[in-house]
Amino acid sequence: MLKSKIRNFLDSHYGNLHPTVDELSEWLNSSEVKDWVKYKLQNTCPDWEVMFEQLKTEFLQDINYHWCIENRKYSYVCLGINPKKWVLWVALSENKVFHTPDCPITFKAFRENKRQMAGKF
């Protein structure tokens, strides 16, 4: 309990993001993240769910690697995660890349929202 309070204090004061695999899994499995990916890809790439599941599986096996899943059937469609900023990104072409601030569901925002909800109870 004390360890978690110290970690929360350090995170809030120093922006220290050292998430666990469980926290990242919870973030990627949240409805907000899935809805954002669906919104960005469903009209361009009908296989968006397969890509998203593959990205989650591979990323959660090695969270320190910048993962990118490309769909060659629908040219230039890519989905990835930047582990330095903990940001999900989508590319629909070489010129159309969506990430923060367009993706409001960064891990940091997800974690802060979760803390605020926990503090209300």
PDB file of C-alpha atoms in Angstrom:
ATOM      1  CA  MET A   1       0.000   0.000   0.000  1.00  0.00           C
ATOM      2  CA  LEU A   2       2.760   2.461   0.933  1.00  0.00           C
ATOM      3  CA  LYS A   3       4.707   1.511  -2.182  1.00  0.00           C
ATOM      4  CA  SER A   4       1.703   2.315  -4.363  1.00  0.00           C
ATOM      5  CA  LYS A   5       1.180   5.689  -2.611  1.00  0.00           C
ATOM      6  CA  ILE A   6       4.816   6.611  -3.170  1.00  0.00           C
ATOM      7  CA  ARG A   7       4.600   5.594  -6.815  1.00  0.00           C
ATOM      8  CA  ASN A   8       1.422   7.656  -7.259  1.00  0.00           C
ATOM      9  CA  PHE A   9       3.097  10.669  -5.638  1.00  0.00           C
ATOM     10  CA  LEU A  10       6.162  10.394  -7.868  1.00  0.00           C
ATOM     11  CA  ASP A  11       4.041   9.886 -10.969  1.00  0.00           C
ATOM     12  CA  SER A  12       1.882  12.921 -10.272  1.00  0.00           C
ATOM     13  CA  HIS A  13       4.789  15.223  -9.411  1.00  0.00           C
ATOM     14  CA  TYR A  14       7.399  14.097 -11.888  1.00  0.00           C
ATOM     15  CA  GLY A  15       5.364  12.614 -14.736  1.00  0.00           C
ATOM     16  CA  ASN A  16       7.094   9.296 -14.176  1.00  0.00           C
ATOM     17  CA  LEU A  17       5.491   6.680 -16.419  1.00  0.00           C
ATOM     18  CA  HIS A  18       6.672   3.160 -15.650  1.00  0.00           C
ATOM     19  CA  PRO A  19       3.563   1.121 -16.348  1.00  0.00           C
ATOM     20  CA  THR A  20       3.259  -2.565 -15.742  1.00  0.00           C
ATOM     21  CA  VAL A  21       2.109  -5.002 -18.411  1.00  0.00           C
ATOM     22  CA  ASP A  22      -1.209  -5.334 -16.550  1.00  0.00           C
ATOM     23  CA  GLU A  23      -1.767  -1.557 -16.630  1.00  0.00           C
ATOM     24  CA  LEU A  24      -0.942  -1.398 -20.325  1.00  0.00           C
ATOM     25  CA  SER A  25      -3.224  -4.341 -21.030  1.00  0.00           C
ATOM     26  CA  GLU A  26      -6.059  -2.601 -19.182  1.00  0.00           C
ATOM     27  CA  TRP A  27      -5.419   0.562 -21.226  1.00  0.00           C
ATOM     28  CA  LEU A  28      -5.392  -1.265 -24.568  1.00  0.00           C
ATOM     29  CA  ASN A  29      -8.487  -3.282 -23.670  1.00  0.00           C
ATOM     30  CA  SER A  30     -10.449  -0.187 -22.626  1.00  0.00           C
ATOM     31  CA  SER A  31     -13.499   0.743 -24.660  1.00  0.00           C
ATOM     32  CA  GLU A  32     -12.069   4.237 -25.271  1.00  0.00           C
ATOM     33  CA  VAL A  33      -9.007   2.878 -27.068  1.00  0.00           C
ATOM     34  CA  LYS A  34     -10.965   0.322 -29.074  1.00  0.00           C
ATOM     35  CA  ASP A  35     -13.537   2.944 -30.075  1.00  0.00           C
ATOM     36  CA  TRP A  36     -10.806   5.348 -31.234  1.00  0.00           C
ATOM     37  CA  VAL A  37      -9.085   2.686 -33.361  1.00  0.00           C
ATOM     38  CA  LYS A  38     -12.442   1.582 -34.783  1.00  0.00           C
ATOM     39  CA  TYR A  39     -13.391   5.185 -35.590  1.00  0.00           C
ATOM     40  CA  LYS A  40     -10.114   5.783 -37.429  1.00  0.00           C
ATOM     41  CA  LEU A  41      -9.890   2.491 -39.325  1.00  0.00           C
ATOM     42  CA  GLN A  42     -13.297   0.909 -39.876  1.00  0.00           C
ATOM     43  CA  ASN A  43     -14.055   2.712 -43.168  1.00  0.00           C
ATOM     44  CA  THR A  44     -10.540   2.244 -44.542  1.00  0.00           C
ATOM     45  CA  CYS A  45      -9.630  -1.215 -43.313  1.00  0.00           C
ATOM     46  CA  PRO A  46     -12.285  -3.829 -42.535  1.00  0.00           C
ATOM     47  CA  ASP A  47      -9.564  -5.955 -40.880  1.00  0.00           C
ATOM     48  CA  TRP A  48      -8.937  -3.320 -38.183  1.00  0.00           C
ATOM     49  CA  GLU A  49      -9.910  -5.704 -35.348  1.00  0.00           C
ATOM     50  CA  VAL A  50      -7.378  -8.317 -36.472  1.00  0.00           C
ATOM     51  CA  MET A  51      -4.660  -5.649 -36.672  1.00  0.00           C
ATOM     52  CA  PHE A  52      -5.549  -4.274 -33.245  1.00  0.00           C
ATOM     53  CA  GLU A  53      -5.518  -7.714 -31.601  1.00  0.00           C
ATOM     54  CA  GLN A  54      -2.174  -8.526 -33.212  1.00  0.00           C
ATOM     55  CA  LEU A  55      -0.720  -5.217 -32.008  1.00  0.00           C
ATOM     56  CA  LYS A  56      -1.914  -5.823 -28.439  1.00  0.00           C
ATOM     57  CA  THR A  57      -0.536  -9.363 -28.392  1.00  0.00           C
ATOM     58  CA  GLU A  58       2.879  -8.443 -29.733  1.00  0.00           C
ATOM     59  CA  PHE A  59       3.225  -5.233 -27.736  1.00  0.00           C
ATOM     60  CA  LEU A  60       2.332  -6.855 -24.394  1.00  0.00           C
ATOM     61  CA  GLN A  61       5.057  -9.461 -24.963  1.00  0.00           C
ATOM     62  CA  ASP A  62       7.709  -6.697 -25.185  1.00  0.00           C
ATOM     63  CA  ILE A  63       6.521  -3.295 -23.966  1.00  0.00           C
ATOM     64  CA  ASN A  64       9.876  -1.596 -24.602  1.00  0.00           C
ATOM     65  CA  TYR A  65       9.689  -2.001 -28.374  1.00  0.00           C
ATOM     66  CA  HIS A  66       7.943   0.423 -30.759  1.00  0.00           C
ATOM     67  CA  TRP A  67       5.439  -1.907 -32.402  1.00  0.00           C
ATOM     68  CA  CYS A  68       3.839  -1.225 -35.757  1.00  0.00           C
ATOM     69  CA  ILE A  69       1.364  -3.505 -37.526  1.00  0.00           C
ATOM     70  CA  GLU A  70       0.909  -2.945 -41.250  1.00  0.00           C
ATOM     71  CA  ASN A  71      -1.973  -4.199 -43.350  1.00  0.00           C
ATOM     72  CA  ARG A  72      -0.601  -4.801 -46.839  1.00  0.00           C
ATOM     73  CA  LYS A  73      -4.019  -5.677 -48.227  1.00  0.00           C
ATOM     74  CA  TYR A  74      -5.119  -2.072 -47.571  1.00  0.00           C
ATOM     75  CA  SER A  75      -1.981  -0.170 -48.563  1.00  0.00           C
ATOM     76  CA  TYR A  76      -0.349   2.171 -46.100  1.00  0.00           C
ATOM     77  CA  VAL A  77      -2.656   1.313 -43.204  1.00  0.00           C
ATOM     78  CA  CYS A  78      -0.570   0.972 -40.039  1.00  0.00           C
ATOM     79  CA  LEU A  79      -1.340   0.836 -36.342  1.00  0.00           C
ATOM     80  CA  GLY A  80       1.334   1.264 -33.694  1.00  0.00           C
ATOM     81  CA  ILE A  81       2.370   2.160 -30.156  1.00  0.00           C
ATOM     82  CA  ASN A  82       5.172   4.509 -29.172  1.00  0.00           C
ATOM     83  CA  PRO A  83       6.587   3.196 -25.845  1.00  0.00           C
ATOM     84  CA  LYS A  84       8.537   6.371 -25.079  1.00  0.00           C
ATOM     85  CA  LYS A  85       5.359   8.456 -24.858  1.00  0.00           C
ATOM     86  CA  TRP A  86       2.854   5.575 -24.420  1.00  0.00           C
ATOM     87  CA  VAL A  87       0.822   6.806 -27.368  1.00  0.00           C
ATOM     88  CA  LEU A  88      -1.232   4.790 -29.819  1.00  0.00           C
ATOM     89  CA  TRP A  89      -1.033   5.955 -33.450  1.00  0.00           C
ATOM     90  CA  VAL A  90      -2.745   5.205 -36.764  1.00  0.00           C
ATOM     91  CA  ALA A  91      -1.468   5.879 -40.287  1.00  0.00           C
ATOM     92  CA  LEU A  92      -3.883   5.793 -43.208  1.00  0.00           C
ATOM     93  CA  SER A  93      -1.265   6.882 -45.728  1.00  0.00           C
ATOM     94  CA  GLU A  94       2.184   8.389 -45.680  1.00  0.00           C
ATOM     95  CA  ASN A  95       0.616  11.824 -45.158  1.00  0.00           C
ATOM     96  CA  LYS A  96      -2.204  10.937 -42.755  1.00  0.00           C
ATOM     97  CA  VAL A  97      -0.852   9.913 -39.365  1.00  0.00           C
ATOM     98  CA  PHE A  98      -3.021  10.317 -36.274  1.00  0.00           C
ATOM     99  CA  HIS A  99      -1.580  10.401 -32.760  1.00  0.00           C
ATOM    100  CA  THR A 100      -1.587  12.744 -29.775  1.00  0.00           C
ATOM    101  CA  PRO A 101      -3.308  15.168 -29.513  1.00  0.00           C
ATOM    102  CA  ASP A 102      -5.747  13.578 -31.977  1.00  0.00           C
ATOM    103  CA  CYS A 103      -5.658  10.391 -29.902  1.00  0.00           C
ATOM    104  CA  PRO A 104      -6.866  11.560 -26.502  1.00  0.00           C
ATOM    105  CA  ILE A 105      -6.497   8.077 -25.055  1.00  0.00           C
ATOM    106  CA  THR A 106      -2.797   8.108 -24.226  1.00  0.00           C
ATOM    107  CA  PHE A 107      -1.755   5.847 -21.382  1.00  0.00           C
ATOM    108  CA  LYS A 108      -1.044   8.915 -19.226  1.00  0.00           C
ATOM    109  CA  ALA A 109      -4.580  10.285 -19.760  1.00  0.00           C
ATOM    110  CA  PHE A 110      -6.066   6.837 -19.100  1.00  0.00           C
ATOM    111  CA  ARG A 111      -4.091   6.483 -15.839  1.00  0.00           C
ATOM    112  CA  GLU A 112      -5.022   9.986 -14.635  1.00  0.00           C
ATOM    113  CA  ASN A 113      -8.700   9.396 -15.380  1.00  0.00           C
ATOM    114  CA  LYS A 114      -8.582   6.087 -13.517  1.00  0.00           C
ATOM    115  CA  ARG A 115      -7.046   7.803 -10.465  1.00  0.00           C
ATOM    116  CA  GLN A 116      -9.649  10.538 -10.490  1.00  0.00           C
ATOM    117  CA  MET A 117     -12.440   7.973 -10.602  1.00  0.00           C
ATOM    118  CA  ALA A 118     -10.855   6.026  -7.732  1.00  0.00           C
ATOM    119  CA  GLY A 119     -10.602   9.205  -5.669  1.00  0.00           C
ATOM    120  CA  LYS A 120     -14.347   9.834  -5.964  1.00  0.00           C
ATOM    121  CA  PHE A 121     -15.219   6.689  -4.046  1.00  0.00           C
TER     122      PHE A 121
END
